[in-house]
């Protein structure tokens, strides 16, 4: 909802956008076929670089300032594609837009999805939901399992791993997961950003495979909050927290569940998720869970 022009907006995969005043009659803003009308550049180059940012990072008991560099998110996700320029046109999934009052910006969290879990959720910003969005920074990367596919593998030094862990060395637990990555770790897709009742900003994300995870965001920048740390530094499919990926709130072991959406209603945070699979005779269903905390535990009706 945009209070400055009284429109409601809906944004779908591949950045198809529509708006309405009455939630009944809709008009197209962007069809999803011409991404350059909703991005500040053509989709072929929109994610090739981003501004650098000075971020606060927790190192032991101290908070220090480090530089979050410029990342080519498109190259990272398309490493296994036969044609990288064609890959991006169909793999911008599940955008989520929120107005950030501290920044005075509209923030879009968008998943770029590649093969073999080579995925990244990126932040894009704009001054209005009608203006082109600009790639601002990555939020979380996936797929660095040290496995070669067709002679290629993603490079962890091309991610923000060094900001989180203080080292560019790939932690052993990720290489140990190998081709069974999805048993342990998420595909970085389907973002959902929301403010909790204390005004803190969160991002839920993930899907089939390693489960649904949550990261705390810095409400002043829209970026990951690198001062907020998580436990979990060993390979464990039952782990509910990982140093890099954050707090796991659902799923794992390829258990069905995707598209997390969290909203505070009454006295609870409600987690809505899609279950089942796409099939000609149906199969999808929505399920709901609730918690008194934004990070769970989320419980079902039983």
Coordinates of C-alpha atoms in Angstrom, one line a residue:
X1 CA 0.0 0.0 0.0
X2 CA 1.4 3.4 -1.0
X3 CA -0.2 6.2 1.2
X4 CA 1.1 8.9 -1.1
X5 CA -1.1 7.9 -4.1
X6 CA -3.7 5.5 -2.4
X7 CA -2.8 2.6 -4.6
X8 CA -2.3 -1.1 -3.6
X9 CA 0.4 -2.9 -5.6
X10 CA 0.9 -6.6 -6.2
X11 CA 4.3 -7.8 -7.5
X12 CA 4.8 -11.3 -8.9
X13 CA 7.7 -13.5 -10.0
X14 CA 9.7 -12.1 -13.0
X15 CA 8.7 -8.6 -11.7
X16 CA 5.2 -8.5 -13.1
X17 CA 3.4 -5.6 -11.3
X18 CA -0.2 -4.4 -11.1
X19 CA -2.0 -1.8 -9.0
X20 CA -5.5 -1.0 -7.8
X21 CA -7.4 1.5 -5.7
X22 CA -10.3 -0.8 -4.8
X23 CA -8.7 -4.3 -4.7
X24 CA -11.2 -5.3 -7.5
X25 CA -10.1 -3.4 -10.7
X26 CA -6.4 -3.8 -11.5
X27 CA -4.2 -2.2 -14.1
X28 CA -0.7 -3.4 -15.2
X29 CA 2.3 -1.4 -14.1
X30 CA 4.8 -3.8 -15.6
X31 CA 4.0 -7.0 -17.5
X32 CA 7.1 -8.9 -16.5
X33 CA 8.3 -9.0 -20.1
X34 CA 10.1 -5.7 -20.0
X35 CA 12.1 -5.8 -16.8
X36 CA 14.0 -2.6 -17.8
X37 CA 10.8 -0.6 -17.2
X38 CA 10.9 -1.6 -13.5
X39 CA 14.6 -1.8 -13.0
X40 CA 17.0 1.1 -13.6
X41 CA 18.9 -1.0 -16.2
X42 CA 18.2 -3.8 -18.5
X43 CA 17.8 -7.1 -16.7
X44 CA 20.9 -8.4 -18.4
X45 CA 23.1 -6.0 -16.6
X46 CA 20.9 -4.8 -13.6
X47 CA 22.6 -7.2 -11.1
X48 CA 26.2 -7.0 -12.3
X49 CA 27.4 -4.5 -9.7
X50 CA 26.1 -2.6 -6.7
X51 CA 27.3 0.2 -4.5
X52 CA 29.7 -0.6 -1.6
X53 CA 28.4 -0.1 1.9
X54 CA 30.1 0.5 5.3
X55 CA 28.4 -2.0 7.7
X56 CA 28.7 -2.6 11.4
X57 CA 30.0 -6.1 12.2
X58 CA 30.3 -8.0 15.5
X59 CA 33.8 -9.4 16.0
X60 CA 33.9 -11.1 19.4
X61 CA 32.7 -8.6 21.9
X62 CA 33.4 -5.5 19.7
X63 CA 31.5 -3.8 16.9
X64 CA 33.7 -2.8 14.0
X65 CA 33.1 -1.2 10.6
X66 CA 33.8 -3.2 7.5
X67 CA 33.2 -2.7 3.8
X68 CA 30.5 -4.7 2.1
X69 CA 31.8 -4.7 -1.5
X70 CA 30.2 -4.7 -4.9
X71 CA 28.9 -8.1 -6.0
X72 CA 27.9 -9.5 -9.4
X73 CA 24.8 -11.4 -8.3
X74 CA 23.8 -12.2 -11.8
X75 CA 27.2 -13.9 -12.5
X76 CA 27.0 -15.8 -9.3
X77 CA 23.5 -17.3 -9.9
X78 CA 24.0 -18.0 -13.6
X79 CA 27.3 -19.8 -13.3
X80 CA 25.7 -23.2 -14.3
X81 CA 23.5 -21.7 -17.0
X82 CA 24.2 -22.6 -20.7
X83 CA 23.3 -19.0 -21.6
X84 CA 23.7 -16.5 -18.8
X85 CA 22.0 -13.6 -20.6
X86 CA 18.9 -15.7 -21.2
X87 CA 18.9 -17.2 -17.7
X88 CA 18.1 -14.0 -15.8
X89 CA 14.9 -13.3 -17.7
X90 CA 13.1 -16.2 -16.1
X91 CA 14.7 -16.5 -12.7
X92 CA 13.8 -13.4 -10.7
X93 CA 11.4 -14.9 -8.2
X94 CA 9.0 -13.8 -5.5
X95 CA 9.8 -10.1 -5.0
X96 CA 8.7 -8.6 -1.7
X97 CA 8.4 -4.8 -1.3
X98 CA 8.2 -2.9 2.0
X99 CA 8.4 0.8 2.7
X100 CA 11.4 1.5 5.0
X101 CA 10.6 4.6 7.1
X102 CA 14.1 5.1 8.4
X103 CA 15.5 5.1 4.8
X104 CA 12.6 6.9 3.2
X105 CA 12.8 4.2 0.5
X106 CA 10.8 1.4 -1.0
X107 CA 12.8 -1.7 -0.5
X108 CA 12.4 -4.8 -2.8
X109 CA 13.8 -8.1 -1.6
X110 CA 14.1 -10.3 -4.7
X111 CA 15.5 -13.8 -5.2
X112 CA 17.8 -14.6 -8.1
X113 CA 17.6 -18.3 -8.6
X114 CA 20.2 -20.5 -10.3
X115 CA 20.8 -24.2 -10.7
X116 CA 22.3 -26.3 -7.9
X117 CA 21.2 -23.9 -5.2
X118 CA 23.4 -21.0 -6.6
X119 CA 20.9 -18.4 -5.4
X120 CA 21.0 -15.0 -3.8
X121 CA 18.5 -12.7 -2.3
X122 CA 19.2 -9.1 -3.3
X123 CA 18.0 -5.7 -2.0
X124 CA 16.8 -3.1 -4.5
X125 CA 15.6 0.4 -3.6
X126 CA 13.4 3.1 -5.1
X127 CA 11.9 6.5 -4.1
X128 CA 8.5 5.4 -5.2
X129 CA 6.9 2.1 -6.2
X130 CA 6.3 3.5 -9.7
X131 CA 10.0 4.4 -10.2
X132 CA 12.8 2.0 -11.4
X133 CA 14.4 0.0 -8.6
X134 CA 18.2 -0.1 -8.3
X135 CA 20.2 -3.1 -7.1
X136 CA 21.6 -2.0 -3.7
X137 CA 23.3 -5.1 -2.2
X138 CA 23.1 -8.8 -1.7
X139 CA 21.5 -10.1 1.5
X140 CA 22.3 -13.8 1.5
X141 CA 23.9 -16.3 -0.9
X142 CA 23.5 -20.1 -1.2
X143 CA 24.9 -23.1 -2.9
X144 CA 28.6 -22.8 -2.0
X145 CA 29.0 -26.6 -1.5
X146 CA 32.4 -27.0 -3.2
X147 CA 31.0 -29.3 -5.8
X148 CA 31.7 -29.0 -9.5
X149 CA 28.9 -29.2 -11.9
X150 CA 30.0 -29.4 -15.6
X151 CA 33.4 -28.3 -14.5
X152 CA 32.1 -25.2 -12.6
X153 CA 31.4 -24.3 -9.0
X154 CA 30.5 -21.2 -7.2
X155 CA 33.3 -19.2 -5.4
X156 CA 32.6 -18.4 -1.7
X157 CA 35.0 -15.4 -2.0
X158 CA 32.3 -13.9 -4.3
X159 CA 29.9 -13.8 -1.3
X160 CA 29.6 -12.0 2.0
X161 CA 30.9 -15.0 3.9
X162 CA 34.0 -13.1 5.1
X163 CA 31.8 -10.4 6.6
X164 CA 29.8 -12.9 8.6
X165 CA 32.6 -15.3 9.7
X166 CA 35.7 -13.0 9.4
X167 CA 37.3 -15.4 6.9
X168 CA 37.1 -16.1 3.1
X169 CA 37.7 -19.8 3.8
X170 CA 34.7 -22.0 3.1
X171 CA 33.5 -23.5 6.4
X172 CA 33.9 -27.3 6.4
X173 CA 30.2 -27.9 7.1
X174 CA 29.2 -26.5 3.7
X175 CA 31.7 -28.6 1.7
X176 CA 30.7 -31.6 3.8
X177 CA 27.1 -31.1 2.7
X178 CA 28.2 -31.6 -0.9
X179 CA 25.5 -32.7 -3.3
X180 CA 23.1 -33.2 -0.4
X181 CA 23.1 -29.4 0.2
X182 CA 19.3 -29.4 0.3
X183 CA 19.1 -31.7 3.3
X184 CA 20.9 -29.2 5.4
X185 CA 20.8 -25.7 3.9
X186 CA 18.3 -23.5 2.1
X187 CA 17.8 -22.3 -1.4
X188 CA 17.9 -18.5 -1.0
X189 CA 14.5 -17.7 -2.5
X190 CA 11.0 -16.5 -1.5
X191 CA 11.9 -13.5 0.7
X192 CA 9.4 -12.0 3.1
X193 CA 10.3 -8.8 5.0
X194 CA 8.4 -7.5 7.9
X195 CA 8.6 -5.2 11.0
X196 CA 8.0 -6.8 14.4
X197 CA 6.0 -5.1 17.1
X198 CA 9.2 -3.5 18.5
X199 CA 10.0 -1.9 15.1
X200 CA 12.8 -4.3 14.2
X201 CA 13.1 -5.5 10.6
X202 CA 13.3 -9.2 9.7
X203 CA 13.6 -11.3 6.5
X204 CA 12.1 -14.8 6.3
X205 CA 13.2 -16.8 3.2
X206 CA 13.9 -20.3 1.9
X207 CA 11.8 -23.1 0.5
X208 CA 11.9 -26.9 -0.2
X209 CA 15.3 -28.4 0.7
X210 CA 17.0 -27.0 3.8
X211 CA 13.9 -25.2 5.1
X212 CA 12.7 -21.7 6.0
X213 CA 15.2 -19.4 7.7
X214 CA 15.1 -15.9 9.1
X215 CA 17.7 -13.1 9.3
X216 CA 17.5 -9.8 11.2
X217 CA 17.9 -6.8 9.0
X218 CA 19.3 -3.4 9.8
X219 CA 16.3 -1.1 9.6
X220 CA 18.5 1.9 8.9
X221 CA 20.0 0.4 5.8
X222 CA 17.7 -2.4 4.7
X223 CA 20.8 -4.7 4.7
X224 CA 21.6 -7.7 6.8
X225 CA 22.3 -6.8 10.4
X226 CA 25.8 -8.1 10.8
X227 CA 25.9 -7.3 14.5
X228 CA 23.2 -9.9 15.1
X229 CA 24.8 -13.3 15.3
X230 CA 23.6 -16.9 15.2
X231 CA 24.9 -20.1 16.6
X232 CA 25.5 -23.2 14.5
X233 CA 28.8 -24.1 12.9
X234 CA 28.5 -27.8 12.4
X235 CA 26.7 -30.0 9.8
X236 CA 23.4 -30.9 11.4
X237 CA 20.1 -31.4 9.5
X238 CA 18.3 -30.9 12.8
X239 CA 20.0 -27.6 13.6
X240 CA 17.7 -24.7 14.2
X241 CA 20.4 -22.1 13.7
X242 CA 23.3 -21.5 11.4
X243 CA 26.0 -18.9 11.7
X244 CA 25.6 -17.8 8.1
X245 CA 22.0 -18.6 7.2
X246 CA 20.4 -17.5 10.5
X247 CA 17.5 -18.9 12.5
X248 CA 15.7 -21.9 11.0
X249 CA 11.9 -21.7 11.7
X250 CA 10.5 -24.5 9.6
X251 CA 11.3 -27.4 7.3
X252 CA 14.6 -29.2 6.4
X253 CA 15.2 -32.7 5.0
X254 CA 13.3 -31.6 1.8
X255 CA 10.1 -31.3 3.8
X256 CA 7.4 -29.5 1.7
X257 CA 7.0 -25.9 2.4
X258 CA 7.7 -22.6 0.6
X259 CA 6.8 -19.0 0.2
X260 CA 6.8 -17.9 3.8
X261 CA 4.7 -14.9 4.8
X262 CA 4.7 -13.5 8.3
X263 CA 2.2 -11.0 9.7
X264 CA 1.4 -9.9 13.3
X265 CA -2.3 -10.2 14.0
X266 CA -3.8 -9.7 17.4
X267 CA -1.3 -11.2 19.9
X268 CA 0.6 -13.5 17.5
X269 CA 2.9 -13.6 14.6
X270 CA 1.3 -15.8 11.9
X271 CA 3.5 -17.8 9.5
X272 CA 1.7 -18.7 6.2
X273 CA 3.3 -21.3 4.0
X274 CA 2.5 -23.2 0.8
X275 CA 2.6 -27.0 1.0
X276 CA 2.4 -29.7 -1.6
X277 CA 3.5 -29.5 -5.2
X278 CA 2.5 -28.2 -8.5
X279 CA 0.4 -30.8 -10.4
X280 CA -2.4 -30.8 -13.0
X281 CA -4.8 -32.2 -10.5
X282 CA -3.9 -29.8 -7.8
X283 CA -1.7 -30.4 -4.8
X284 CA -0.9 -26.9 -3.3
X285 CA -2.4 -25.9 0.0
X286 CA -1.8 -23.1 2.4
X287 CA -1.0 -23.8 6.1
X288 CA -0.7 -21.4 9.0
X289 CA 1.3 -21.4 12.2
X290 CA 1.7 -18.9 15.0
X291 CA 4.2 -17.7 17.6
X292 CA 4.5 -15.0 20.2
X293 CA 7.9 -14.2 18.9
X294 CA 8.9 -13.2 15.3
X295 CA 11.6 -15.9 15.3
X296 CA 9.4 -18.6 16.6
X297 CA 8.9 -21.3 17.6
X298 CA 5.9 -21.4 15.2
X299 CA 3.3 -24.0 16.1
X300 CA 0.3 -25.5 14.2
X301 CA -3.2 -26.0 15.5
X302 CA -2.3 -29.2 17.3

